[in-house]
């Protein structure tokens, strides 16, 4: 129900938002001369708020779609979605000088497109929440009877244990927009993706020197 609501609400909100955006840009382009400095400042506050609302709506739609998408399951090496996600992030990876460590990752039963999105969210956070050091990101996997536990670690600013649950909730952020950009949906999407694979995701509490996330995936088809 939440997904249905999110889907409809975000669709319906797009139309009034489009009107706010086009009215603001009309004012800026055609009437800027008629506005005093205060009015121009207020107008740019309104435009910024509208573009932020667009990001929130689009993220909400992405989140809702993951809940309803049909899974395209196949048995693939984890390296496939992982390397694709790194390639998709190549400009931020290069800009931050991020280094990756992973070897011989196992084959898992998953939707590779969703797994790519999952890695992309974890890796872009690892880069975004870095310290002054170049980001080092390690991906390991441990295989037991039926499942694979994947670990993604970074050497960034880390997350206090008291926030371990809250970070996975939709639109929950630990920093304000001035410090780091974002809408607070990345980890909620990761949780949704893992849950669609009947797995779970968690933050390792008490890990020092960065953040360490674990998630589980099935090794074979269960249905
Ligand atoms: P966003 O990055 O848009 O805020 P997320 O849902 O991806 O949203 O993350 C939620 C919060 O968890 C972030 O605001 C940040 O404070 C924290 N976080 C997520 N990943 C990391 C990480 N790798 N290192 C440090 N903090 C992180």
Short mmCIF file of C-alpha atoms and ligand atoms in Angstrom, two decimals:
data_model
loop_
_atom_site.label_atom_id
_atom_site.label_comp_id
_atom_site.label_asym_id
_atom_site.label_seq_id
_atom_site.Cartn_x
_atom_site.Cartn_y
_atom_site.Cartn_z
CA UNK A 1 0.00 0.00 0.00
CA UNK A 2 2.80 2.39 0.82
CA UNK A 3 4.29 1.75 -2.60
CA UNK A 4 0.97 2.29 -4.34
CA UNK A 5 0.51 5.53 -2.41
CA UNK A 6 4.06 6.67 -3.14
CA UNK A 7 3.63 5.92 -6.82
CA UNK A 8 0.34 7.79 -7.21
CA UNK A 9 1.35 10.72 -5.00
CA UNK A 10 4.62 11.22 -6.83
CA UNK A 11 2.92 11.08 -10.22
CA UNK A 12 0.23 13.54 -9.17
CA UNK A 13 2.74 15.91 -7.59
CA UNK A 14 4.70 16.23 -10.82
CA UNK A 15 2.08 18.36 -12.55
CA UNK A 16 1.73 21.18 -9.95
CA UNK A 17 5.50 21.10 -9.55
CA UNK A 18 5.98 21.58 -13.28
CA UNK A 19 3.72 24.67 -13.07
CA UNK A 20 5.74 26.14 -10.20
CA UNK A 21 8.95 25.56 -12.16
CA UNK A 22 7.68 27.08 -15.38
CA UNK A 23 6.14 30.11 -13.59
CA UNK A 24 9.45 30.72 -11.78
CA UNK A 25 11.54 30.46 -14.92
CA UNK A 26 9.08 32.75 -16.78
CA UNK A 27 9.52 35.35 -14.02
CA UNK A 28 13.31 35.02 -14.15
CA UNK A 29 13.57 35.17 -17.94
CA UNK A 30 10.92 37.79 -18.80
CA UNK A 31 10.42 39.91 -15.69
CA UNK A 32 13.76 39.94 -13.91
CA UNK A 33 14.12 43.71 -14.56
CA UNK A 34 10.83 44.45 -12.79
CA UNK A 35 11.88 42.63 -9.61
CA UNK A 36 13.86 44.26 -6.83
CA UNK A 37 16.72 42.43 -5.13
CA UNK A 38 14.56 40.99 -2.32
CA UNK A 39 12.05 39.63 -4.82
CA UNK A 40 14.84 38.05 -6.86
CA UNK A 41 16.27 36.38 -3.76
CA UNK A 42 12.84 35.01 -2.82
CA UNK A 43 12.35 33.75 -6.34
CA UNK A 44 15.62 31.87 -6.28
CA UNK A 45 14.65 30.32 -2.91
CA UNK A 46 11.39 29.15 -4.52
CA UNK A 47 13.24 27.74 -7.56
CA UNK A 48 15.73 25.86 -5.38
CA UNK A 49 12.89 24.41 -3.32
CA UNK A 50 11.11 23.31 -6.51
CA UNK A 51 14.18 21.53 -7.85
CA UNK A 52 14.71 19.83 -4.50
CA UNK A 53 11.09 18.72 -4.57
CA UNK A 54 11.66 17.30 -8.06
CA UNK A 55 14.59 15.22 -6.73
CA UNK A 56 12.48 13.96 -3.82
CA UNK A 57 9.58 13.01 -6.09
CA UNK A 58 11.86 11.24 -8.56
CA UNK A 59 13.57 9.32 -5.76
CA UNK A 60 10.21 8.35 -4.29
CA UNK A 61 9.16 7.02 -7.69
CA UNK A 62 12.40 5.04 -8.02
CA UNK A 63 11.80 3.58 -4.56
CA UNK A 64 8.19 2.67 -5.39
CA UNK A 65 9.19 1.04 -8.70
CA UNK A 66 11.62 -1.33 -6.97
CA UNK A 67 8.77 -2.71 -4.89
CA UNK A 68 6.64 -3.49 -7.94
CA UNK A 69 9.25 -4.43 -10.59
CA UNK A 70 9.28 -8.04 -11.76
CA UNK A 71 12.63 -9.54 -10.79
CA UNK A 72 14.77 -10.72 -13.71
CA UNK A 73 16.64 -13.41 -11.79
CA UNK A 74 19.80 -15.10 -13.08
CA UNK A 75 22.89 -16.73 -11.70
CA UNK A 76 25.75 -14.25 -12.21
CA UNK A 77 29.10 -13.44 -10.67
CA UNK A 78 28.81 -10.52 -8.26
CA UNK A 79 31.65 -8.95 -10.20
CA UNK A 80 29.28 -8.24 -13.11
CA UNK A 81 26.94 -5.78 -11.34
CA UNK A 82 29.84 -4.50 -9.21
CA UNK A 83 32.07 -3.54 -12.14
CA UNK A 84 29.11 -2.04 -14.00
CA UNK A 85 28.30 0.14 -11.02
CA UNK A 86 31.92 1.32 -10.80
CA UNK A 87 31.85 2.12 -14.52
CA UNK A 88 28.62 4.10 -14.13
CA UNK A 89 30.23 6.13 -11.36
CA UNK A 90 33.49 6.64 -13.26
CA UNK A 91 33.49 10.44 -13.09
CA UNK A 92 33.10 10.60 -9.27
CA UNK A 93 35.44 7.61 -8.86
CA UNK A 94 38.15 9.35 -10.90
CA UNK A 95 37.59 12.72 -9.31
CA UNK A 96 37.95 11.28 -5.77
CA UNK A 97 40.78 8.89 -6.75
CA UNK A 98 38.78 5.97 -5.29
CA UNK A 99 40.51 2.58 -5.12
CA UNK A 100 38.63 -0.75 -5.12
CA UNK A 101 39.62 -4.12 -3.68
CA UNK A 102 37.80 -7.33 -4.57
CA UNK A 103 38.85 -10.78 -5.75
CA UNK A 104 37.02 -13.90 -6.87
CA UNK A 105 33.52 -12.90 -5.93
CA UNK A 106 31.01 -15.79 -6.07
CA UNK A 107 28.07 -16.34 -8.37
CA UNK A 108 24.72 -15.49 -6.80
CA UNK A 109 21.09 -15.74 -7.81
CA UNK A 110 19.93 -12.18 -8.35
CA UNK A 111 18.48 -9.48 -10.58
CA UNK A 112 21.76 -8.01 -11.93
CA UNK A 113 20.18 -4.62 -12.73
CA UNK A 114 18.96 -4.21 -9.15
CA UNK A 115 22.27 -5.43 -7.74
CA UNK A 116 24.07 -2.83 -9.87
CA UNK A 117 21.82 -0.17 -8.36
CA UNK A 118 22.54 -1.51 -4.86
CA UNK A 119 26.32 -1.39 -5.37
CA UNK A 120 26.03 2.01 -7.00
CA UNK A 121 24.25 3.46 -3.95
CA UNK A 122 26.73 1.94 -1.48
CA UNK A 123 29.77 3.00 -3.50
CA UNK A 124 28.55 6.52 -4.17
CA UNK A 125 27.97 6.93 -0.41
CA UNK A 126 31.43 5.52 0.33
CA UNK A 127 32.86 8.21 -1.95
CA UNK A 128 30.54 11.02 -0.81
CA UNK A 129 31.16 10.44 2.91
CA UNK A 130 34.96 10.24 2.59
CA UNK A 131 37.58 11.88 4.76
CA UNK A 132 40.59 13.77 3.39
CA UNK A 133 42.07 10.41 2.36
CA UNK A 134 41.33 8.90 -1.05
CA UNK A 135 38.40 6.46 -0.69
CA UNK A 136 39.30 2.77 -0.42
CA UNK A 137 36.37 0.45 -0.97
CA UNK A 138 36.55 -3.28 -0.33
CA UNK A 139 33.93 -5.80 -1.42
CA UNK A 140 34.14 -9.32 0.07
CA UNK A 141 31.72 -12.21 0.02
CA UNK A 142 31.42 -15.23 2.26
CA UNK A 143 29.48 -18.23 1.09
CA UNK A 144 27.70 -20.56 3.50
CA UNK A 145 25.02 -23.26 2.93
CA UNK A 146 22.33 -21.42 1.05
CA UNK A 147 23.36 -17.80 1.23
CA UNK A 148 26.12 -15.42 0.45
CA UNK A 149 27.00 -12.59 2.85
CA UNK A 150 28.43 -9.63 0.97
CA UNK A 151 30.45 -6.97 2.80
CA UNK A 152 31.14 -3.47 1.50
CA UNK A 153 33.62 -1.48 3.60
CA UNK A 154 35.02 2.01 3.21
CA UNK A 155 37.55 4.23 4.99
CA UNK A 156 35.24 7.26 5.22
CA UNK A 157 33.76 9.26 8.10
CA UNK A 158 31.86 6.24 9.50
CA UNK A 159 28.40 6.08 11.09
CA UNK A 160 27.64 6.03 14.83
CA UNK A 161 26.05 2.78 15.99
CA UNK A 162 22.98 4.63 17.33
CA UNK A 163 22.01 5.48 13.72
CA UNK A 164 22.34 1.90 12.45
CA UNK A 165 18.57 1.48 11.88
CA UNK A 166 17.60 5.02 11.05
CA UNK A 167 19.89 5.31 8.00
CA UNK A 168 17.81 2.68 6.16
CA UNK A 169 14.55 4.62 6.56
CA UNK A 170 13.20 6.65 3.69
CA UNK A 171 14.32 10.32 3.60
CA UNK A 172 16.34 9.96 6.83
CA UNK A 173 19.67 11.75 6.72
CA UNK A 174 22.35 12.35 9.30
CA UNK A 175 23.72 15.50 7.68
CA UNK A 176 22.15 18.65 6.35
CA UNK A 177 22.17 19.57 2.70
CA UNK A 178 24.84 22.20 3.23
CA UNK A 179 27.33 19.54 4.33
CA UNK A 180 26.52 16.74 1.84
CA UNK A 181 24.02 16.64 -1.02
CA UNK A 182 21.35 13.93 -1.13
CA UNK A 183 17.73 13.10 -0.41
CA UNK A 184 18.15 10.27 2.09
CA UNK A 185 16.71 7.55 -0.10
CA UNK A 186 19.85 5.67 -1.22
CA UNK A 187 20.00 3.20 1.67
CA UNK A 188 16.19 2.77 1.75
CA UNK A 189 16.50 1.65 -1.89
CA UNK A 190 19.36 -0.72 -0.96
CA UNK A 191 17.17 -2.26 1.76
CA UNK A 192 14.27 -2.65 -0.66
CA UNK A 193 16.50 -4.34 -3.25
CA UNK A 194 17.94 -6.79 -0.72
CA UNK A 195 14.50 -7.56 0.69
CA UNK A 196 13.18 -8.26 -2.82
CA UNK A 197 15.90 -10.94 -2.91
CA UNK A 198 14.69 -12.24 0.45
CA UNK A 199 17.87 -11.08 2.13
CA UNK A 200 18.67 -8.49 4.76
CA UNK A 201 21.10 -5.59 5.00
CA UNK A 202 22.70 -4.07 8.07
CA UNK A 203 25.44 -1.76 9.24
CA UNK A 204 28.20 -3.37 11.27
CA UNK A 205 28.00 -1.59 14.60
CA UNK A 206 31.23 -0.59 16.31
CA UNK A 207 33.36 -0.86 13.18
CA UNK A 208 36.11 1.75 13.32
CA UNK A 209 37.92 3.55 10.51
CA UNK A 210 34.93 3.85 8.16
CA UNK A 211 31.59 2.20 7.49
CA UNK A 212 30.97 -1.48 6.87
CA UNK A 213 27.71 -2.79 5.40
CA UNK A 214 26.67 -6.43 5.09
CA UNK A 215 23.85 -7.92 3.04
CA UNK A 216 22.71 -11.45 2.23
CA UNK A 217 21.70 -12.95 -1.11
CA UNK A 218 20.49 -16.43 -2.08
CA UNK A 219 23.01 -18.66 -3.87
CA UNK A 220 20.40 -20.60 -5.84
CA UNK A 221 16.82 -20.37 -6.92
CA UNK A 222 14.55 -21.18 -3.99
CA UNK A 223 11.26 -21.14 -5.90
P1 LIG B 1 21.81 10.36 1.38
O1 LIG B 1 23.23 9.98 1.08
O2 LIG B 1 21.06 10.91 0.21
O3 LIG B 1 21.70 11.23 2.61
P2 LIG B 1 21.31 7.56 2.11
O4 LIG B 1 19.99 6.90 2.39
O5 LIG B 1 22.15 6.97 1.04
O6 LIG B 1 20.97 9.06 1.79
O7 LIG B 1 22.13 7.58 3.47
C1 LIG B 1 21.51 7.96 4.70
C2 LIG B 1 22.54 8.58 5.63
O8 LIG B 1 23.46 7.57 6.06
C3 LIG B 1 23.40 9.64 4.98
O9 LIG B 1 22.79 10.92 5.11
C4 LIG B 1 24.72 9.55 5.74
O10 LIG B 1 24.67 10.34 6.88
C5 LIG B 1 24.78 8.10 6.17
N1 LIG B 1 25.67 7.27 5.32
C6 LIG B 1 25.31 6.44 4.32
N2 LIG B 1 26.37 5.79 3.80
C7 LIG B 1 27.44 6.24 4.48
C8 LIG B 1 28.85 5.93 4.44
N3 LIG B 1 29.36 5.04 3.56
N4 LIG B 1 29.67 6.57 5.33
C9 LIG B 1 29.17 7.46 6.21
N5 LIG B 1 27.86 7.79 6.31
C10 LIG B 1 27.01 7.20 5.46
#
